[in-house]
Coordinates of C-alpha atoms in Angstrom, one line a residue:
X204 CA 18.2 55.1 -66.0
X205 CA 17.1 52.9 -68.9
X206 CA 17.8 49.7 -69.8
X207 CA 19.8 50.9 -73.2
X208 CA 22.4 53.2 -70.7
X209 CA 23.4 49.7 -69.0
X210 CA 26.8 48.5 -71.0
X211 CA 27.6 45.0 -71.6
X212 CA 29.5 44.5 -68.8
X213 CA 26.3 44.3 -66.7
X214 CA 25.0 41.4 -69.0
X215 CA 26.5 39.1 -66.3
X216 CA 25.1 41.4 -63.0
X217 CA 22.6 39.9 -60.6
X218 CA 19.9 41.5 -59.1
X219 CA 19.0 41.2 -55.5
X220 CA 15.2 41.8 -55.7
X221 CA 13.7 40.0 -52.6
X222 CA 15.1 39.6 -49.0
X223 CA 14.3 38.0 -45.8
X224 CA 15.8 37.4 -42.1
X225 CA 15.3 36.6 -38.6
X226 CA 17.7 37.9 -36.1
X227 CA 18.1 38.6 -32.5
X228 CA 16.3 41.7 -31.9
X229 CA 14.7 41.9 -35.1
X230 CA 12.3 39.9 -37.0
X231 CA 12.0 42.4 -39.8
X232 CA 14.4 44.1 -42.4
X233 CA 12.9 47.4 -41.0
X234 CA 14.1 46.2 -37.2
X235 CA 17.4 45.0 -38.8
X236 CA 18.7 47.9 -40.0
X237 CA 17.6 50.2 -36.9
X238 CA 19.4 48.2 -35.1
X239 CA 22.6 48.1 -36.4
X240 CA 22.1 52.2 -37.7
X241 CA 21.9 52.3 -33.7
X242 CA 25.0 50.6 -33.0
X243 CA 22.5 48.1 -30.6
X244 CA 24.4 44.5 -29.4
X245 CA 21.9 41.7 -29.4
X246 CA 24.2 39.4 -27.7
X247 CA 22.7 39.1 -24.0
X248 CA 24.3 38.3 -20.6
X249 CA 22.5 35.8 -18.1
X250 CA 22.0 36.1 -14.7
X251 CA 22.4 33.1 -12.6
X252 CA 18.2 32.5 -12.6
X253 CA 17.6 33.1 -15.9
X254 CA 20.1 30.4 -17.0
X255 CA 18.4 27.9 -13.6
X256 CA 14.5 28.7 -15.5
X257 CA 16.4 27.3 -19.1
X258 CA 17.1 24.0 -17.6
X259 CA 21.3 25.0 -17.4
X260 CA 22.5 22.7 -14.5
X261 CA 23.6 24.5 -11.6
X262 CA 27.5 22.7 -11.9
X263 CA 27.8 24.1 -15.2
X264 CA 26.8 27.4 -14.6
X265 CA 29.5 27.2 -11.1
X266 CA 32.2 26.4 -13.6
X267 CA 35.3 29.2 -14.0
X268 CA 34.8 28.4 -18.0
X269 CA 31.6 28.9 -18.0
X270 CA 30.6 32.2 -20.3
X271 CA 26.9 33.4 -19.7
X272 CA 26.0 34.9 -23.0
X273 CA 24.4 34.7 -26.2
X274 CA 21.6 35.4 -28.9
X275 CA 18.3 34.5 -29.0
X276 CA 16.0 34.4 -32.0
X277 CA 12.1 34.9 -30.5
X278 CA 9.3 32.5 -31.7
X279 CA 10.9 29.6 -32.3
X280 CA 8.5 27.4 -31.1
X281 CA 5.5 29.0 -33.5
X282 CA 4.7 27.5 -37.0
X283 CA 1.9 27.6 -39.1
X284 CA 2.1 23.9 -40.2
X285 CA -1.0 24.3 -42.5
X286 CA 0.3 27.2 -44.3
X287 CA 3.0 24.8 -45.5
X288 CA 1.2 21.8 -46.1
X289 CA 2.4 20.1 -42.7
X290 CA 0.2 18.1 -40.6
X291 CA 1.2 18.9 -36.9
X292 CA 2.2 15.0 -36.3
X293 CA 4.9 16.3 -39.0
X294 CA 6.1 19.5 -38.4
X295 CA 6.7 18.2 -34.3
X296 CA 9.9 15.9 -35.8
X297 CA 10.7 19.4 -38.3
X298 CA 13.9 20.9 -37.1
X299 CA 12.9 24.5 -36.3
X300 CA 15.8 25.6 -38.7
X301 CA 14.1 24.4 -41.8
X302 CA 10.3 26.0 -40.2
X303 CA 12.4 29.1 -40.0
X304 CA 14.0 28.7 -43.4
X305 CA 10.7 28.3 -45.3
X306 CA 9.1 31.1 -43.7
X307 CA 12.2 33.4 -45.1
X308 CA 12.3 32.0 -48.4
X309 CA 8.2 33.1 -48.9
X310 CA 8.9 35.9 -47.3
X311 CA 11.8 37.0 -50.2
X312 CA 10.2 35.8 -53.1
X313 CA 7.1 37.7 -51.7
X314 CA 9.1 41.2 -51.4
X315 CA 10.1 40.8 -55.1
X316 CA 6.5 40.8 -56.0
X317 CA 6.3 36.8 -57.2
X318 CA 3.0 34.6 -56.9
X319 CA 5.0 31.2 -56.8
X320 CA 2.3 29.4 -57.9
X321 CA 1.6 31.4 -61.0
X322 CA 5.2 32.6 -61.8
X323 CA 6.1 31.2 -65.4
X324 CA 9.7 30.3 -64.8
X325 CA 12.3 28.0 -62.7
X326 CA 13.1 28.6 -59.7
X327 CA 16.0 27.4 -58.2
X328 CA 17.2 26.9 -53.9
X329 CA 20.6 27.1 -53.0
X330 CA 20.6 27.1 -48.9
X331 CA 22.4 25.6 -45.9
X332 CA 21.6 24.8 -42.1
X333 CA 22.9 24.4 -38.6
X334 CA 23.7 21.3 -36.8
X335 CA 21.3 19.2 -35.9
X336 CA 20.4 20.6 -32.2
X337 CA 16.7 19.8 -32.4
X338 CA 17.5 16.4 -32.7
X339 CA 20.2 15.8 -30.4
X340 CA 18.1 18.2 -27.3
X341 CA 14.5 17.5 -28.2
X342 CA 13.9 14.2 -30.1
X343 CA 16.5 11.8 -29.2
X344 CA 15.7 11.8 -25.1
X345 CA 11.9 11.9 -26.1
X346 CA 10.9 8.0 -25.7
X347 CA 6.9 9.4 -26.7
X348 CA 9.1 10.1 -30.6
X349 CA 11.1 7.3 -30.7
X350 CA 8.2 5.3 -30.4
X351 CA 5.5 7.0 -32.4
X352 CA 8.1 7.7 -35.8
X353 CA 10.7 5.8 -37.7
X354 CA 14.4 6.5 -37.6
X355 CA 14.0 7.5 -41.3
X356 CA 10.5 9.5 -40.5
X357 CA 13.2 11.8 -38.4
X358 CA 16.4 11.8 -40.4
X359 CA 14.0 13.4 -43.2
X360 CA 13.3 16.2 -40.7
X361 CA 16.4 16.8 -39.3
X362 CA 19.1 16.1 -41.8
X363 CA 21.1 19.5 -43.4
X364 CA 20.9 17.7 -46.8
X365 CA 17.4 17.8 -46.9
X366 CA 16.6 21.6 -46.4
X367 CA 16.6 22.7 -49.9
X368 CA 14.6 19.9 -51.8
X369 CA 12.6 20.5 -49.0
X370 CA 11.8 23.7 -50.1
X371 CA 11.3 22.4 -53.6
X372 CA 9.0 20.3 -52.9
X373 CA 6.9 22.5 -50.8
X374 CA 6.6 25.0 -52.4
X375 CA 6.5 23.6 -56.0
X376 CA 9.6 24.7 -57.2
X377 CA 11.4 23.1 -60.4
X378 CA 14.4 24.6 -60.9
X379 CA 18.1 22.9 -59.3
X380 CA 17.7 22.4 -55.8
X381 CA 21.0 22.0 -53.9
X382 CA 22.5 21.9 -50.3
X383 CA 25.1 23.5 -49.5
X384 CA 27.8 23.1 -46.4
X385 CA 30.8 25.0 -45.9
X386 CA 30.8 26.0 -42.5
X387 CA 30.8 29.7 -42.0
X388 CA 30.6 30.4 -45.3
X389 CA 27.7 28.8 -46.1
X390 CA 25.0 30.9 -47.4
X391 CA 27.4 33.5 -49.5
X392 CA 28.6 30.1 -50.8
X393 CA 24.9 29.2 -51.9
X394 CA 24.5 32.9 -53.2
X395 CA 27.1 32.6 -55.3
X396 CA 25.9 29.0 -56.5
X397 CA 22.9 30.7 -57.3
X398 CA 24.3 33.5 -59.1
X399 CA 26.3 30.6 -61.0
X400 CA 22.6 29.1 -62.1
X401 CA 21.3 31.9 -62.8
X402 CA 23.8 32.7 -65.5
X403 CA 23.8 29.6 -67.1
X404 CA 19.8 29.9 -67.4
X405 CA 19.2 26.8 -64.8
X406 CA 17.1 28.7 -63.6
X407 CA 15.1 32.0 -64.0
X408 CA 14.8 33.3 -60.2
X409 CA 16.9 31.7 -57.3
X410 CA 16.5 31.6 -53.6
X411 CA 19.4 31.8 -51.8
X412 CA 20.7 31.4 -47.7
X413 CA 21.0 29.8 -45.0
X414 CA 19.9 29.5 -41.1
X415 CA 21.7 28.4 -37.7
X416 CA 19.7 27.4 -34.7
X417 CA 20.5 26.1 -31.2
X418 CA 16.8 25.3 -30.1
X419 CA 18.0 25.4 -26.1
X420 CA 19.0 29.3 -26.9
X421 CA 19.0 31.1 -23.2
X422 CA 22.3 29.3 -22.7
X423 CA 26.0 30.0 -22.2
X424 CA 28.9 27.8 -23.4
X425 CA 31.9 26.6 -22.3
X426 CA 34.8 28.5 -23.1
X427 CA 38.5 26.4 -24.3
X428 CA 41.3 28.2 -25.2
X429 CA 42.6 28.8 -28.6
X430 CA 38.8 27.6 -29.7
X431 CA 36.7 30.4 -31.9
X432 CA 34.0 31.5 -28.9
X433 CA 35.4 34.4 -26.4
X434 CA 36.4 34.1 -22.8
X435 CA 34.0 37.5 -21.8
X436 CA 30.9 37.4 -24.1
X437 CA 32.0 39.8 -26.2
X438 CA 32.5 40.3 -29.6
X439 CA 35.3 42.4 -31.1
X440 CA 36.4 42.0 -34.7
X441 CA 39.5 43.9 -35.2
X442 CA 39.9 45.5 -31.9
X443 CA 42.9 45.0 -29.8
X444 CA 40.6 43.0 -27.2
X445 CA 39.5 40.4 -29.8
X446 CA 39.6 36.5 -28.2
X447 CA 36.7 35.2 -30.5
X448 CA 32.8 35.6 -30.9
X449 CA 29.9 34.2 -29.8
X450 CA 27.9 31.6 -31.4
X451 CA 24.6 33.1 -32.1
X452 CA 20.9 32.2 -34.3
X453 CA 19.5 33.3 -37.2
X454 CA 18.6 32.8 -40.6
X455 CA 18.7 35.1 -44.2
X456 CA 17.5 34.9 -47.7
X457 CA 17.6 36.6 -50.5
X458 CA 16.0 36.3 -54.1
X459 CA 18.0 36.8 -57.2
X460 CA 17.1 37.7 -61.1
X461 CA 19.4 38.2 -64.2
X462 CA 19.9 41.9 -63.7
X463 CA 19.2 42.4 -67.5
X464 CA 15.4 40.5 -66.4
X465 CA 14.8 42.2 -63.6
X466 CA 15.1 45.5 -65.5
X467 CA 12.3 44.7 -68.2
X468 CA 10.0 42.8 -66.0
X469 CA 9.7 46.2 -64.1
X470 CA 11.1 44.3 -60.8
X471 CA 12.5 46.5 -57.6
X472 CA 15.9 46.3 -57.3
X473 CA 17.6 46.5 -53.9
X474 CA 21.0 46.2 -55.3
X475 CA 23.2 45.0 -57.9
X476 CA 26.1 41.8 -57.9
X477 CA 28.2 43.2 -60.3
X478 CA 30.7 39.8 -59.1
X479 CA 31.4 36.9 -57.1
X480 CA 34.1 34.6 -56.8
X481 CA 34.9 31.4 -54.8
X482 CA 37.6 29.1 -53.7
X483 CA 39.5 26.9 -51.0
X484 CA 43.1 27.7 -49.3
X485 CA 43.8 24.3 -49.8
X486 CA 46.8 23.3 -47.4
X487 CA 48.0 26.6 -47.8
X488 CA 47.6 27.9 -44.1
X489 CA 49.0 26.4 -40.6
X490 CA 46.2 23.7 -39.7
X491 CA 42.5 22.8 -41.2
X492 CA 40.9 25.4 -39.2
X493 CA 42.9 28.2 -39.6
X494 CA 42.5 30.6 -42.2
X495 CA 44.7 30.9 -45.7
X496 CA 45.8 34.8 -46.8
X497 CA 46.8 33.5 -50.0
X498 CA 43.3 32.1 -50.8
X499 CA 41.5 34.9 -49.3
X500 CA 43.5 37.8 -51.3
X501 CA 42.9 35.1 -54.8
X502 CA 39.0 35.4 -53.9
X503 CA 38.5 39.0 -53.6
X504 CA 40.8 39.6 -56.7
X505 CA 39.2 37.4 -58.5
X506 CA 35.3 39.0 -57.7
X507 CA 36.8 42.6 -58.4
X508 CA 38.4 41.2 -61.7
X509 CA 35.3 39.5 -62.6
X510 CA 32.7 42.1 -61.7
X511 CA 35.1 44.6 -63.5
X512 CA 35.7 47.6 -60.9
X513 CA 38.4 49.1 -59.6
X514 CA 39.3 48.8 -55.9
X515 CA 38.8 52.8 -55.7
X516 CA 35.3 52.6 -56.1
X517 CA 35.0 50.1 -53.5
X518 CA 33.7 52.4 -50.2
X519 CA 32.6 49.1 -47.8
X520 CA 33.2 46.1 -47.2
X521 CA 31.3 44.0 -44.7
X522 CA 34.2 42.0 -43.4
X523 CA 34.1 38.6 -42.2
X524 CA 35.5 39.8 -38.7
X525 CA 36.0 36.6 -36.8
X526 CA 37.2 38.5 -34.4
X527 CA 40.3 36.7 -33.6
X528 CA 43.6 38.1 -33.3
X529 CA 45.3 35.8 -36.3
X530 CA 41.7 35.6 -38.1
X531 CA 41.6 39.0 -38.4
X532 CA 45.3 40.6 -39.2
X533 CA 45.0 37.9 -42.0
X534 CA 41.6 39.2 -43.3
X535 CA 43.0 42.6 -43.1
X536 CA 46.4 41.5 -45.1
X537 CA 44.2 39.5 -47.6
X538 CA 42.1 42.5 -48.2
X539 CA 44.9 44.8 -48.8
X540 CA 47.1 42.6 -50.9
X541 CA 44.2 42.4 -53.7
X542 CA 43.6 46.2 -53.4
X543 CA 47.1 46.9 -54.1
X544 CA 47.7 44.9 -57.0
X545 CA 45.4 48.0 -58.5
X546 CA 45.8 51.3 -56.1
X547 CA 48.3 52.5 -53.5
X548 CA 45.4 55.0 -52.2
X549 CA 45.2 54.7 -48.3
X550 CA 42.2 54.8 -45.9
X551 CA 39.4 55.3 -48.4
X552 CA 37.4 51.9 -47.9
X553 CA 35.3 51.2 -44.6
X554 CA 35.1 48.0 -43.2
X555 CA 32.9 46.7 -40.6
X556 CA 31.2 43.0 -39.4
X557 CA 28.0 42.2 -38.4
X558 CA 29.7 39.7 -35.6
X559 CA 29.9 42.4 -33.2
X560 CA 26.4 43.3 -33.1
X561 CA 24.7 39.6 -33.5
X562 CA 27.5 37.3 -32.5
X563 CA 28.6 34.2 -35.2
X564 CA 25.2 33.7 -37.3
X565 CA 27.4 30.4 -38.7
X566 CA 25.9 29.3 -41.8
X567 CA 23.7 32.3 -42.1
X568 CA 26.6 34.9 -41.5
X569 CA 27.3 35.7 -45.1
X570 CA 23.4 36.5 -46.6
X571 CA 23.0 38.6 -42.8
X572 CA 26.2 40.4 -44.0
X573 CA 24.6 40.9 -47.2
X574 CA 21.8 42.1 -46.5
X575 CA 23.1 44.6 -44.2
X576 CA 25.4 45.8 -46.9
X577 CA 22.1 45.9 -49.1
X578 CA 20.5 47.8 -46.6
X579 CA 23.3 50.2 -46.4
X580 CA 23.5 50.8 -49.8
X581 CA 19.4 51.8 -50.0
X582 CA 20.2 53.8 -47.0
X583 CA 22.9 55.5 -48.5
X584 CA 24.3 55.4 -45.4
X585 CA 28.0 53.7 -44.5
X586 CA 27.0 51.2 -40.8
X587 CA 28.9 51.7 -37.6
X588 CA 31.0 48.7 -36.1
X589 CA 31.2 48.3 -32.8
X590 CA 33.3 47.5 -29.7
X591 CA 36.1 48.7 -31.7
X592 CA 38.7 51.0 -29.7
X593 CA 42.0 50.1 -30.3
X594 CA 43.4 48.4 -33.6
X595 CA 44.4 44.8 -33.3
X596 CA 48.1 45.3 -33.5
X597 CA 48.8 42.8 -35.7
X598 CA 47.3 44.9 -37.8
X599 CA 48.7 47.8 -40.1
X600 CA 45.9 50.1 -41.1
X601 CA 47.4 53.3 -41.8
X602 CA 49.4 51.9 -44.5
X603 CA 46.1 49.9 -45.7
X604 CA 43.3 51.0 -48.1
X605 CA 40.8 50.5 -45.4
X606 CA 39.6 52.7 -41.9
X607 CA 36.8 51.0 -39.3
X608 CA 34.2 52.7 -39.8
X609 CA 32.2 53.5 -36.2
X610 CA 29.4 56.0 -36.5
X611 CA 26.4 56.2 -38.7
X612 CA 27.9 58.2 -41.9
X613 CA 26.5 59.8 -45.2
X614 CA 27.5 57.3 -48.3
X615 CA 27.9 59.9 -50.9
X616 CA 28.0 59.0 -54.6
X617 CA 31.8 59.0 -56.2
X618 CA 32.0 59.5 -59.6
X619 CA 31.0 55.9 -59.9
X620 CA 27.8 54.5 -58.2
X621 CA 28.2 53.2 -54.9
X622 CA 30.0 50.1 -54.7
X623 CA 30.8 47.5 -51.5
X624 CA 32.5 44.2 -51.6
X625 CA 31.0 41.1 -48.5
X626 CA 33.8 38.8 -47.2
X627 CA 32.7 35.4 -45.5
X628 CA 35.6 32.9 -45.0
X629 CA 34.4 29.1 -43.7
X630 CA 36.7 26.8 -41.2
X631 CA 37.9 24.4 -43.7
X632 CA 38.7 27.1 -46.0
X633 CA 35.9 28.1 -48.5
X634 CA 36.2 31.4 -49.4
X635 CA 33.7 33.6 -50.9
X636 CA 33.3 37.3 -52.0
X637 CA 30.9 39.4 -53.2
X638 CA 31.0 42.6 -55.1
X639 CA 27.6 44.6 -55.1
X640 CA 26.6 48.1 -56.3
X641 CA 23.8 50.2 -55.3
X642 CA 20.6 49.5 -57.5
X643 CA 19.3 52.3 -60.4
X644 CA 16.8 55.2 -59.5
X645 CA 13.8 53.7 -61.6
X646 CA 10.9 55.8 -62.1
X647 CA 7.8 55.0 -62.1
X648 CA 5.5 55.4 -64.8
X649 CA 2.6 57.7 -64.0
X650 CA -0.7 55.7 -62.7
X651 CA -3.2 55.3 -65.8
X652 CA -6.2 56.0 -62.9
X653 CA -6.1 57.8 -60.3
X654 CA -8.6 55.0 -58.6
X655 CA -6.4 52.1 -57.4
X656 CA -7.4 48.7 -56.1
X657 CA -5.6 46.9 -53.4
X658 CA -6.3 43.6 -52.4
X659 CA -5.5 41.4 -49.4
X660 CA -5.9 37.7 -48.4
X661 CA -4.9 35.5 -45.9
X662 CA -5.8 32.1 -44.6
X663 CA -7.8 32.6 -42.0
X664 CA -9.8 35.7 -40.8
X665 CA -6.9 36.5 -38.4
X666 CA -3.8 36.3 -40.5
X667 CA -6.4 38.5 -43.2
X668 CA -6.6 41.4 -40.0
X669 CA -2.4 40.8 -40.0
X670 CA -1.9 41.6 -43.4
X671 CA -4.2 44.7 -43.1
X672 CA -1.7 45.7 -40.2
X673 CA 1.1 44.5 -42.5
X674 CA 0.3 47.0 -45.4
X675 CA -1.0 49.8 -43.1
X676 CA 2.6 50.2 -41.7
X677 CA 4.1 49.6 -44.9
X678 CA 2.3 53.0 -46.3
X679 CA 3.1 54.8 -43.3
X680 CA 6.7 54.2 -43.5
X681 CA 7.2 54.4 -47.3
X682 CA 5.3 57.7 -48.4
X683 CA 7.4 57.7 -51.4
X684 CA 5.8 54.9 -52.9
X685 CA 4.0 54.6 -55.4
X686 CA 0.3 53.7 -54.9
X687 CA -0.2 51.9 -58.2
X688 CA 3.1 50.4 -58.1
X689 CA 1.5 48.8 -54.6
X690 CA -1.8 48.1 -55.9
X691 CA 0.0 46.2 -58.6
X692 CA 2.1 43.8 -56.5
X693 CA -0.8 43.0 -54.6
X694 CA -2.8 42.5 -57.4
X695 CA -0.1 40.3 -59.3
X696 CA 2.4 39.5 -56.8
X697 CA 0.7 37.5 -53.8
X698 CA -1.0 33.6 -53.9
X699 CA -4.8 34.6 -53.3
X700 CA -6.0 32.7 -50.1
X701 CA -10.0 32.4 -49.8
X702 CA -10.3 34.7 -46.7
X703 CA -10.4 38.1 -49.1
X704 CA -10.7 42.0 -49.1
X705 CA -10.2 44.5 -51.2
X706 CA -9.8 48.8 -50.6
X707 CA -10.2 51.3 -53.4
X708 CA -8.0 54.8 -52.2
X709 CA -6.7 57.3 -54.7
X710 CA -3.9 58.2 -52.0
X711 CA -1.8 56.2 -49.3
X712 CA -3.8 57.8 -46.3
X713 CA -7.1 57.2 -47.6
X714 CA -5.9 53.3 -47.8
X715 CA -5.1 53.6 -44.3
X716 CA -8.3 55.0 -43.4

């Protein structure tokens, strides 16, 4: 499709054209989405030992409360301090979330095909973090870091309003720069902030997300009544067994143009924000943590209204899913009062939540929920939910625009293109919502050689030998791909690091070779 068949009601549409994540169980997009195509929980359960090896104290573990599961996000512990411009005295006071954070945020920018330090243009952070766990289990008992740095030397490492400028000033970036906390609804908070900046020309690319960390992760936790965590381990969103989730790790990213931008600079799309809208409950609701239907059926009205699409051509939405009994039916009502101000059609929506696979990512929940959504939406192919059996019965969904959708399903193409809405509610009432459609079928232009040039750098000999792995396995699994549209990126899109190769194929297999 080309650029002249886009109406002007996609002058104010964001592109999504770079994403990044780590996750229990994956630590790639690719991993991601097998996983949840695969309906595969990452939440683990401990046996007595396991938790003994982790330092848990035997009492604890004794106690009746005392829930042995959770999610942990490998590597941790590895940074390449260089890479960043760390010095290792530095990056051992760095809370892990922000090591983590920075890795993502290169890692986006890098799949949408940007050189930061060559990119002509602002580029603007909006991203929020975890508590401080680092600094409460690791550097406050430690007398060797208490003695060796200041009290401000480690409140620059460690404190949430730090992460973003941080970022900035790492990676050289000019445009706003801005932290954002709203509890679970953090990093769809920062997206839309971003989207925001983006449209009043702030800023001419934006990096968006957040991460949640507990650096001592093979633990369990203590279970309290009427609290958001579940008595079992188990996450349920909308199932007639939901008693709350589990709090898990992770972090996600993504990279946003102006839509209109990221169609003439020839970027790839991964999908579309036709809309987003946010807003508070205000008092509106029984207590501070509890959530407000009023303000959550105003958001999602509001994103539909602004992206301009009608509830019918809404196929998914990636639910927030606390997986609470009240949480939920009042998700479930919110959604259906704003659909019905516009249809009466029933069942024609699916809904799902990443919570039951992964647990509560906490401030990263909203970008993981949309970039599964993403995914699905590249996939063409609507994501199973699961440990659902039986409807919460506060809940009324035969008389509701929505079904749960729990197996691996075709997304065919309406008459519209494919359209999906991401809910992510915080405690203390921010609520945000997203509405995204799937990206245009670009083609490419036909290669003006058939010769094509791809090189790689890295810096040091072994990270050089990784990104020859990297791209060998990208042409494997992306036949489809255009060679010159690789060579390209590599050419244009990567920071050239002094250990260099280059390969000169005329097909993907004699690259590999």
């Amino acid at each position: 499709m080309s650029n002249s068949q886009y109406s002007s009601e996609y002058n104010t549409a964001l592109a999504i054209v770079g994403m990044a994540g780590r996750f229990p169980g994956a630590s790639s997009l690719e991993q991601f989405w097998h996983n949840i195509a695969n309906k595969v929980s990452a939440i683990q359960h401990y046996s007595e030992e396991e938790l003994l090896a982790a330092g848990v104290k035997q009492e604890d573990i004794q106690q009746p409360n005392y829930v042995r599961a959770g999610a942990v996000l490998e590597h941790i512990e590895y940074f390449d301090t260089s890479f960043f411009g760390f010095s290792p005295r530095e990056a051992e006071i760095l809370d892990p979330q922000f090591r983590i954070f920075l890795e993502c945020v290169w890692e986006a920018v890098e799949m949408a095909g940007y050189d930061l330090t060559t990119f002509d243009g602002l580029v603007g952070v909006f991203a929020g973090a975890g508590y401080k766990n680092y600094l409460r289990h690791h550097l406050m008992p430690s007398r060797k870091i208490s003695e060796a740095f200041s009290e401000f030397q480690i409140s620059l490492g460690q404190e949430q309003d730090v992460l973003a400028t941080l970022v900035s000033y790492k990676l050289n970036l000019k445009g706003p720069s801005v932290a954002v906390q709203s509890f679970c609804s953090t990093s769809l908070a920062a997206t839309h902030l971003a989207c925001q900046s983006l449209l009043n020309y702030e800023c001419d690319l934006a990096v968006a997300g957040g991460v949640a960390l507990n650096s001592l992760q093979k633990k369990g936790y203590f279970y309290e009544e009427g609290q958001l965590t579940s008595p079992d381990g188990h996450c349920r969103p909308y199932d007639a067994r939901a008693q709350g989730s589990v709090l898990s790790n992770g972090a996600a990213v993504v990279a946003l143009k102006r839509f209109q931008d990221a169609l003439n600079d020839g970027d790839q799309i991964h999908a579309i924000i036709r809309g987003s809208a946010m807003n508070n409950d205000g008092n509106q609701r029984v207590n501070y943590t509890a959530p407000g239907l009023d303000g959550q059926a105003s958001v999602i009205a509001s994103a539909l209204s602004y992206a301009g699409v009608h509830p019918e051509t809404i196929a998914y939405i990636e639910a927030n899913g606390s997986s609470t009994m009240l949480g939920d039916a009042i998700e479930l009502a919110a959604m259906s009062r704003a659909f019905a101000s516009k249809t009466q059609k029933k069942r024609f929506c699916g809904i799902g939540s990443l919570k039951a696979n992964l647990g509560h990512l906490d401030r990263a929940s909203g970008v993981a929920g949309l970039i599964k959504t993403t995914l699905a939406l590249t996939h063409h192919q609507l994501p199973p939910h699961i440990h659902y059996e039986q409807p919460n019965p506060e809940i009324d969904l035969g008389s509701s625009p929505f079904y749960i959708n729990t197996k691996l399903t075709p997304w065919p193409r309406r008459q519209t293109p494919r359209r999906a809405g991401v809910n992510s509610f915080g405690l203390g009432g921010t609520n945000v919502h997203l509405v995204l459609e799937e990206a245009p079928e670009l083609k490419s232009d036909a290669p003006a050689r058939s010769w094509q040039l791809l090189p790689l750098s890295g810096r040091s000999a072994w990270s050089l030998r990784q990104a020859n792995r990297n791209l060998i396995a990208h042409l494997k699994a992306h036949p489809e791909q255009s060679l010159a549209d690789i060579a390209y990126t590599l050419q244009l899109g990567r920071c050239a690091f002094n250990y260099r190769q280059f390969v000169l194929a005329q097909t993907a297999e004699e690259a590999c070779a």
